[in-house]
PDB file of C-alpha atoms in Angstrom:
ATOM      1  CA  UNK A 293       0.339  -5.919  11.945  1.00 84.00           C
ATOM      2  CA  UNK A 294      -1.844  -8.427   9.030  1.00 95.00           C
ATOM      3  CA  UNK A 295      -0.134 -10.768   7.290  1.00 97.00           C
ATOM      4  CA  UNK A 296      -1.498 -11.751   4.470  1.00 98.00           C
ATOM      5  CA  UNK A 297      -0.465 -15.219   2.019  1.00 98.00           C
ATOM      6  CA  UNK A 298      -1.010 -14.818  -1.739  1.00 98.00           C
ATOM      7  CA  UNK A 299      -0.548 -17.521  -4.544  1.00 98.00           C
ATOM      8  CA  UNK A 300       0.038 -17.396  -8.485  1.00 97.00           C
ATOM      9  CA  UNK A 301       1.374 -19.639 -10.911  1.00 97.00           C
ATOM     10  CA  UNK A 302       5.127 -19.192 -13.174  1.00 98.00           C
ATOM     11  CA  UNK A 303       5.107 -20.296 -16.837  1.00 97.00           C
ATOM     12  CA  UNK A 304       6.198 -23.894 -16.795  1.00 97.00           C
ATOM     13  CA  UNK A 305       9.583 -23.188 -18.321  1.00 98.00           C
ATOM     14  CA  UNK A 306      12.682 -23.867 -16.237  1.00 97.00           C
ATOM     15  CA  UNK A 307      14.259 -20.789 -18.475  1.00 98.00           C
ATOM     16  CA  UNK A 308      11.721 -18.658 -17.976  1.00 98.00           C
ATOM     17  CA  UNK A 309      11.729 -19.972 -13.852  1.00 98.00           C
ATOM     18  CA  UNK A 310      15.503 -19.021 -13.823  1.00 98.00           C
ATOM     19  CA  UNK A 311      14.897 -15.486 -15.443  1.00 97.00           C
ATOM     20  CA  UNK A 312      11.908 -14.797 -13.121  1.00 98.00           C
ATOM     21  CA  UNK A 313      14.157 -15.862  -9.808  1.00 97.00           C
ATOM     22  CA  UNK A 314      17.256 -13.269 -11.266  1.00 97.00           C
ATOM     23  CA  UNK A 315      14.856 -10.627 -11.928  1.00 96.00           C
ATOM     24  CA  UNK A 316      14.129 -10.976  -8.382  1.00 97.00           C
ATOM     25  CA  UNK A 317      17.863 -10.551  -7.606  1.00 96.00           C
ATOM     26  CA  UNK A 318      17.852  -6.924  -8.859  1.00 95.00           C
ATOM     27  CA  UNK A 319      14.074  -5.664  -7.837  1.00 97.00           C
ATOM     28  CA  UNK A 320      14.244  -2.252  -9.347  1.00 97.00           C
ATOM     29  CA  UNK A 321      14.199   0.333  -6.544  1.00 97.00           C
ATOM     30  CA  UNK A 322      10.730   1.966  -7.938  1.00 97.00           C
ATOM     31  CA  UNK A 323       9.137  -1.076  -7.169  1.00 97.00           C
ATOM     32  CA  UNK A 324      10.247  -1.824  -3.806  1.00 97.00           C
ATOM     33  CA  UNK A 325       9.763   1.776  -3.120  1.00 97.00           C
ATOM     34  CA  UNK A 326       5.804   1.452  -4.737  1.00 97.00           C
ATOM     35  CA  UNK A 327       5.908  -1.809  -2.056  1.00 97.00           C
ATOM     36  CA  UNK A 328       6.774  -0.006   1.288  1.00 97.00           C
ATOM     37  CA  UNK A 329       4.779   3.232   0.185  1.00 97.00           C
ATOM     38  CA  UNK A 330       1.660   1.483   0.094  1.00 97.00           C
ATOM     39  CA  UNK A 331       2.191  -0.029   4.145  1.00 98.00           C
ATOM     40  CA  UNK A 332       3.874  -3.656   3.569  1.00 98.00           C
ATOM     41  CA  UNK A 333       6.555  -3.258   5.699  1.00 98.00           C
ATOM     42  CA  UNK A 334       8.049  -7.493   4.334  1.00 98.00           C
ATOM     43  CA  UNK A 335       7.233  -9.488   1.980  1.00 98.00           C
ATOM     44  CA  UNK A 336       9.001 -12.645   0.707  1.00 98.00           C
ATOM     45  CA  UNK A 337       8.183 -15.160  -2.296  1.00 98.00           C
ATOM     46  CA  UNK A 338       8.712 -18.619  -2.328  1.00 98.00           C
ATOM     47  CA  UNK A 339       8.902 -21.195  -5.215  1.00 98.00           C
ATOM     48  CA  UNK A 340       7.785 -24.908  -5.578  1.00 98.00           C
ATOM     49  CA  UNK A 341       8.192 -25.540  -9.302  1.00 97.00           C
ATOM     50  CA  UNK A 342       5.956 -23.022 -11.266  1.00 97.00           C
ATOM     51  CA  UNK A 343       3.903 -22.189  -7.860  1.00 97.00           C
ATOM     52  CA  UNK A 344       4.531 -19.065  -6.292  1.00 98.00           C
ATOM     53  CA  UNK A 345       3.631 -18.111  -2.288  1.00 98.00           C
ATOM     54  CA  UNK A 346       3.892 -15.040  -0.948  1.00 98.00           C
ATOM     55  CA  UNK A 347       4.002 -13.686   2.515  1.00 98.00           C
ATOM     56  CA  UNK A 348       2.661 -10.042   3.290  1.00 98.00           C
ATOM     57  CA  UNK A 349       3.083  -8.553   6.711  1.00 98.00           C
ATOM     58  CA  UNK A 350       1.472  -4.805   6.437  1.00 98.00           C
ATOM     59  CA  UNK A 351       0.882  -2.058   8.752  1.00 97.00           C
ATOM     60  CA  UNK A 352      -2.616  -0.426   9.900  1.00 97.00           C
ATOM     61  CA  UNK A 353      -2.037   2.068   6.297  1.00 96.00           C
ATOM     62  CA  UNK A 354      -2.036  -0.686   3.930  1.00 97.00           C
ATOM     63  CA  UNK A 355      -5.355  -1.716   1.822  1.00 96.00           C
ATOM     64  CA  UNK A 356      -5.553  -3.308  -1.874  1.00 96.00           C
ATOM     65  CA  UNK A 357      -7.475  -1.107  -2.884  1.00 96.00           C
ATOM     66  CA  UNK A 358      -4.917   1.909  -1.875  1.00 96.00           C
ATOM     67  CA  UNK A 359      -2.039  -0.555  -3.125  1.00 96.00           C
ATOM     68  CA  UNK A 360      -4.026  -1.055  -6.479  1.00 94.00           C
ATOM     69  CA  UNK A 361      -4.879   2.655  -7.273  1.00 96.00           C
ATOM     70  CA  UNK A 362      -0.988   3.481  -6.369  1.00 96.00           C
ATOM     71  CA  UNK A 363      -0.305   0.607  -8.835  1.00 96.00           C
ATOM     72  CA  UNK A 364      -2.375   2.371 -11.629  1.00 95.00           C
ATOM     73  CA  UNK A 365      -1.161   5.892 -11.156  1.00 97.00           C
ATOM     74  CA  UNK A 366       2.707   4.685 -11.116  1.00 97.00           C
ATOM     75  CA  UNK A 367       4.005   4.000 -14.848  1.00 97.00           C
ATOM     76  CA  UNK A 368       7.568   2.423 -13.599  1.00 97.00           C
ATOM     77  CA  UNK A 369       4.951  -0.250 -11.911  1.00 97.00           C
ATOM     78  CA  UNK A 370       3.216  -0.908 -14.890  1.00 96.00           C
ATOM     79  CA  UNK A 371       6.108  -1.399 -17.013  1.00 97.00           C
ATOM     80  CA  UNK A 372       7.290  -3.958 -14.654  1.00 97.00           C
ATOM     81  CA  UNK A 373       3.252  -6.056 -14.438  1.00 95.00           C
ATOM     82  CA  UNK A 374       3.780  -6.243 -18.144  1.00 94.00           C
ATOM     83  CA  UNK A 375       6.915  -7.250 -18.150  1.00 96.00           C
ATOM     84  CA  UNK A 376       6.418  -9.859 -15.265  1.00 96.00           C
ATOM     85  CA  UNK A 377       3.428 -11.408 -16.944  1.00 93.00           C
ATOM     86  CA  UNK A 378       6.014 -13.252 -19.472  1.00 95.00           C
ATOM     87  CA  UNK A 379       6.884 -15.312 -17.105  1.00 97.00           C
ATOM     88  CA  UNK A 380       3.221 -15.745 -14.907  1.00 96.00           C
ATOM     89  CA  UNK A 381      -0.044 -17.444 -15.180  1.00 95.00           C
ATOM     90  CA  UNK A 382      -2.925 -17.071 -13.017  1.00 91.00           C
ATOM     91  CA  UNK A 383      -3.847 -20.238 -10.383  1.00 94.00           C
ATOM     92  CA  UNK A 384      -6.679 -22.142 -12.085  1.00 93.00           C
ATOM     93  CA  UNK A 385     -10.204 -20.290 -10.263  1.00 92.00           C
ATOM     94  CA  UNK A 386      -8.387 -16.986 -10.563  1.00 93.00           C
ATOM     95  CA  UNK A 387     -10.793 -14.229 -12.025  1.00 92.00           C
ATOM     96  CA  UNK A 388      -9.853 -12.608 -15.239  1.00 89.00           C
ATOM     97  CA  UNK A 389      -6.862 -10.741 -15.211  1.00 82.00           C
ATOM     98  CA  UNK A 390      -6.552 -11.324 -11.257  1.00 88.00           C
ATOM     99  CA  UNK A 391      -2.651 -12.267 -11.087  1.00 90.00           C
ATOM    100  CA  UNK A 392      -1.329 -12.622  -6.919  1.00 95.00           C
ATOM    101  CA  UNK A 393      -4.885 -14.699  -5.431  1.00 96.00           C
ATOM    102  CA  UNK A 394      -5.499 -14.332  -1.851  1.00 95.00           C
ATOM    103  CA  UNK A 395      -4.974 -17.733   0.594  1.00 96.00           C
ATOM    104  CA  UNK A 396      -7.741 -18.252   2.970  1.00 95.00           C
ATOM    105  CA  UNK A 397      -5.276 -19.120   6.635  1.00 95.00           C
ATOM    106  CA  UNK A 398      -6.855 -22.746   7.483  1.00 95.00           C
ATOM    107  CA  UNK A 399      -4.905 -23.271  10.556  1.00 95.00           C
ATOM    108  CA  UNK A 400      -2.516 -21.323  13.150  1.00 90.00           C
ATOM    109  CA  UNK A 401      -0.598 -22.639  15.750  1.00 92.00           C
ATOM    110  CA  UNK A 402       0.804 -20.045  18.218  1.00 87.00           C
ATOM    111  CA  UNK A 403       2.157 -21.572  21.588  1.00 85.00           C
ATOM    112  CA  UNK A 404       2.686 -17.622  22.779  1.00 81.00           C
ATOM    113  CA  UNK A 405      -1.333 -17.309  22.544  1.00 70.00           C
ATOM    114  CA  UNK A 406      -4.371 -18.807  24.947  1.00 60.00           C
TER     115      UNK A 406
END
């Protein structure tokens, strides 16, 4: 199992903030569906003002690419991107358009390992 740690940014708007985190209440089923079908098996989101974290743990089927061509093909997906980019930014040094940026892991500390 990989875990992967994203990072993006919320609006700065503590009503926007609140309607992001209820959203999150109610995930429509598509899109945890979309999640699990493309090999992330958990994933949970965590908020520090307007900065968002987010913790992958995937199985060997899992890629972004695969994740991002499922993305494309699957209009209930799409509608929610658009409608989650009312209330996102991307972290500054994100590319164009690139929303959830990859964390480089700078440390582990495992006391089950060597």
């Amino acid at each position: 199992m990989n875990r992967y740690c994203l990072t993006l940014d919320l609006v700065d708007d503590p009503e926007l903030i609140k309607q992001y985190e209820e959203m999150h209440q109610e995930v429509w089923p598509e899109i945890k569906s979309s999640i699990t079908t493309a090999g992330i098996d958990a994933m949970e989101i965590y908020r520090y003002g307007n900065r968002l974290f987010m913790i992958m743990e995937v199985n060997a089927t899992f890629s972004f690419e695969k994740k991002g061509a499922m993305d494309a093909a699957n209009e209930k997906v799409q509608e929610w991107e658009a409608l989650m980019w009312k209330y996102q930014q991307a972290v500054p040094g994100a590319k164009p358009g690139e929303k959830w940026v990859l964390m480089d892991k700078i440390f582990e500390l495992n006391k089950n390992v060597g």
